[in-house]
Structures are given as C-alpha cells and as structure tokens.
Amino acid sequence: MKSENTPFTGGPLDGRVLPVLLGPTGHPPKWYEVPVPDADGGPDTVYAYRRAPSGYTKRLRLQRGWVYEYVPDGRERRTLKWPWNKPGSGA
C-alpha cells in the first residue's frame, strides 16, 4: 500500500510528520484518530484530526497536498439522510 508523509497541526501531534496510508483514490482518510491509553487503566483518550488542503499553487491554483488539523471537540457524527424522508423528520 502507498503512504504519504502528512504534517499534523495543533494538539498533541503538533509539528510532527507521519506516514499515512492512502486509500484507493490516492487520498488520505478524511479523519485520523489517535487513541492514547490511560495510565490508570481507564478508557482511552482519542484525539481527532481532520484532513484539510495544505495550500495551493500560485498560478494554476492546484492543491499542493494535505495537512491534518486538530479538532478538540472530537469527530462529528452525522446521521444518514435518505432521499425519501421529509426534511426535519430526524430519521
């Protein structure tokens, strides 16, 4: 499998560059979660990072690559939206 060295900004991994496995489309995953075990044997602490573009070229505005940004609130969970449901029905 291919991997890409991706920088991390913010949070406990700030300034580090880690190899991240690429998916079948050649992009890293949208979310990168880092579980950190608790010293007292409690539940793990999970740090969440969201993928963002690292920048664009001046002339053609092509994307240069990816960077992971720390999200202190954690990963946002979304519900499925079926096309046959009414808006605002919830499920």
mmCIF file of C-alpha atoms in Angstrom:
data_model
loop_
_atom_site.group_PDB
_atom_site.id
_atom_site.type_symbol
_atom_site.label_atom_id
_atom_site.label_comp_id
_atom_site.label_asym_id
_atom_site.label_seq_id
_atom_site.Cartn_x
_atom_site.Cartn_y
_atom_site.Cartn_z
ATOM 1 C CA MET A 1 0.000 0.000 0.000
ATOM 2 C CA LYS A 2 1.122 3.540 -0.649
ATOM 3 C CA SER A 3 1.652 6.044 2.112
ATOM 4 C CA GLU A 4 2.281 9.774 2.179
ATOM 5 C CA ASN A 5 4.166 11.818 4.769
ATOM 6 C CA THR A 6 1.487 14.136 6.148
ATOM 7 C CA PRO A 7 2.083 17.007 8.628
ATOM 8 C CA PHE A 8 -0.103 17.470 11.718
ATOM 9 C CA THR A 9 -1.019 20.868 13.198
ATOM 10 C CA GLY A 10 -2.380 21.518 16.684
ATOM 11 C CA GLY A 11 -2.982 19.150 19.550
ATOM 12 C CA PRO A 12 -0.502 16.598 20.853
ATOM 13 C CA LEU A 13 0.943 15.777 17.408
ATOM 14 C CA ASP A 14 1.687 19.432 16.511
ATOM 15 C CA GLY A 15 4.648 19.728 14.155
ATOM 16 C CA ARG A 16 5.035 16.008 13.519
ATOM 17 C CA VAL A 17 5.061 14.442 10.084
ATOM 18 C CA LEU A 18 3.748 10.875 9.992
ATOM 19 C CA PRO A 19 3.306 8.414 7.122
ATOM 20 C CA VAL A 20 -0.440 7.968 6.487
ATOM 21 C CA LEU A 21 -1.794 5.173 4.297
ATOM 22 C CA LEU A 22 -3.595 6.336 1.161
ATOM 23 C CA GLY A 23 -6.946 4.998 0.042
ATOM 24 C CA PRO A 24 -7.845 3.610 -3.398
ATOM 25 C CA THR A 25 -8.332 7.169 -4.735
ATOM 26 C CA GLY A 26 -4.843 8.241 -3.657
ATOM 27 C CA HIS A 27 -6.084 10.474 -0.816
ATOM 28 C CA PRO A 28 -5.509 10.000 2.921
ATOM 29 C CA PRO A 29 -8.609 9.399 5.083
ATOM 30 C CA LYS A 30 -10.776 12.421 5.983
ATOM 31 C CA TRP A 31 -10.334 11.760 9.716
ATOM 32 C CA TYR A 32 -7.286 10.478 11.583
ATOM 33 C CA GLU A 33 -7.906 9.332 15.158
ATOM 34 C CA VAL A 34 -5.095 8.708 17.646
ATOM 35 C CA PRO A 35 -6.047 6.580 20.684
ATOM 36 C CA VAL A 36 -3.880 7.241 23.763
ATOM 37 C CA PRO A 37 -4.149 4.668 26.579
ATOM 38 C CA ASP A 38 -4.897 5.953 30.081
ATOM 39 C CA ALA A 39 -2.122 5.405 32.667
ATOM 40 C CA ASP A 40 -4.661 4.303 35.313
ATOM 41 C CA GLY A 41 -6.223 1.654 33.079
ATOM 42 C CA GLY A 42 -9.324 3.726 32.278
ATOM 43 C CA PRO A 43 -10.805 4.328 28.844
ATOM 44 C CA ASP A 44 -8.513 5.546 26.076
ATOM 45 C CA THR A 45 -8.377 9.228 25.126
ATOM 46 C CA VAL A 46 -8.960 9.690 21.399
ATOM 47 C CA TYR A 47 -7.524 12.730 19.622
ATOM 48 C CA ALA A 48 -9.210 13.553 16.299
ATOM 49 C CA TYR A 49 -7.611 15.244 13.302
ATOM 50 C CA ARG A 50 -9.481 16.420 10.184
ATOM 51 C CA ARG A 51 -7.892 16.450 6.718
ATOM 52 C CA ALA A 52 -7.528 19.886 5.097
ATOM 53 C CA PRO A 53 -5.722 21.167 1.989
ATOM 54 C CA SER A 54 -2.194 22.338 2.816
ATOM 55 C CA GLY A 55 -2.126 25.053 0.182
ATOM 56 C CA TYR A 56 -2.461 25.883 -3.484
ATOM 57 C CA THR A 57 -0.040 26.829 -6.242
ATOM 58 C CA LYS A 58 0.042 30.492 -7.245
ATOM 59 C CA ARG A 59 -0.524 30.237 -10.931
ATOM 60 C CA LEU A 60 -2.975 27.393 -11.560
ATOM 61 C CA ARG A 61 -4.431 27.096 -8.040
ATOM 62 C CA LEU A 62 -3.641 23.362 -7.914
ATOM 63 C CA GLN A 63 -3.723 21.777 -4.493
ATOM 64 C CA ARG A 64 -0.267 21.065 -3.034
ATOM 65 C CA GLY A 65 -1.193 18.285 -0.615
ATOM 66 C CA TRP A 66 -2.903 17.575 2.676
ATOM 67 C CA VAL A 67 -2.426 18.504 6.319
ATOM 68 C CA TYR A 68 -4.262 17.193 9.392
ATOM 69 C CA GLU A 69 -5.736 19.824 11.734
ATOM 70 C CA TYR A 70 -6.576 19.056 15.367
ATOM 71 C CA VAL A 71 -10.269 19.127 16.323
ATOM 72 C CA PRO A 72 -10.569 19.455 20.133
ATOM 73 C CA ASP A 73 -14.307 18.612 20.141
ATOM 74 C CA GLY A 74 -13.657 15.248 18.506
ATOM 75 C CA ARG A 75 -15.085 13.745 15.370
ATOM 76 C CA GLU A 76 -18.561 14.952 14.474
ATOM 77 C CA ARG A 77 -21.038 12.163 13.882
ATOM 78 C CA ARG A 78 -23.539 12.540 11.096
ATOM 79 C CA THR A 79 -26.821 10.773 10.580
ATOM 80 C CA LEU A 80 -27.829 9.273 7.277
ATOM 81 C CA LYS A 81 -30.123 11.381 5.136
ATOM 82 C CA TRP A 82 -32.350 9.281 2.952
ATOM 83 C CA PRO A 83 -33.784 10.932 -0.157
ATOM 84 C CA TRP A 84 -37.315 9.710 0.575
ATOM 85 C CA ASN A 85 -37.540 11.280 4.072
ATOM 86 C CA LYS A 86 -39.105 14.656 4.681
ATOM 87 C CA PRO A 87 -36.777 17.474 5.775
ATOM 88 C CA GLY A 88 -36.561 17.781 9.568
ATOM 89 C CA SER A 89 -38.116 14.361 10.259
ATOM 90 C CA GLY A 90 -34.935 13.203 12.016
ATOM 91 C CA ALA A 91 -34.748 9.603 10.803
#
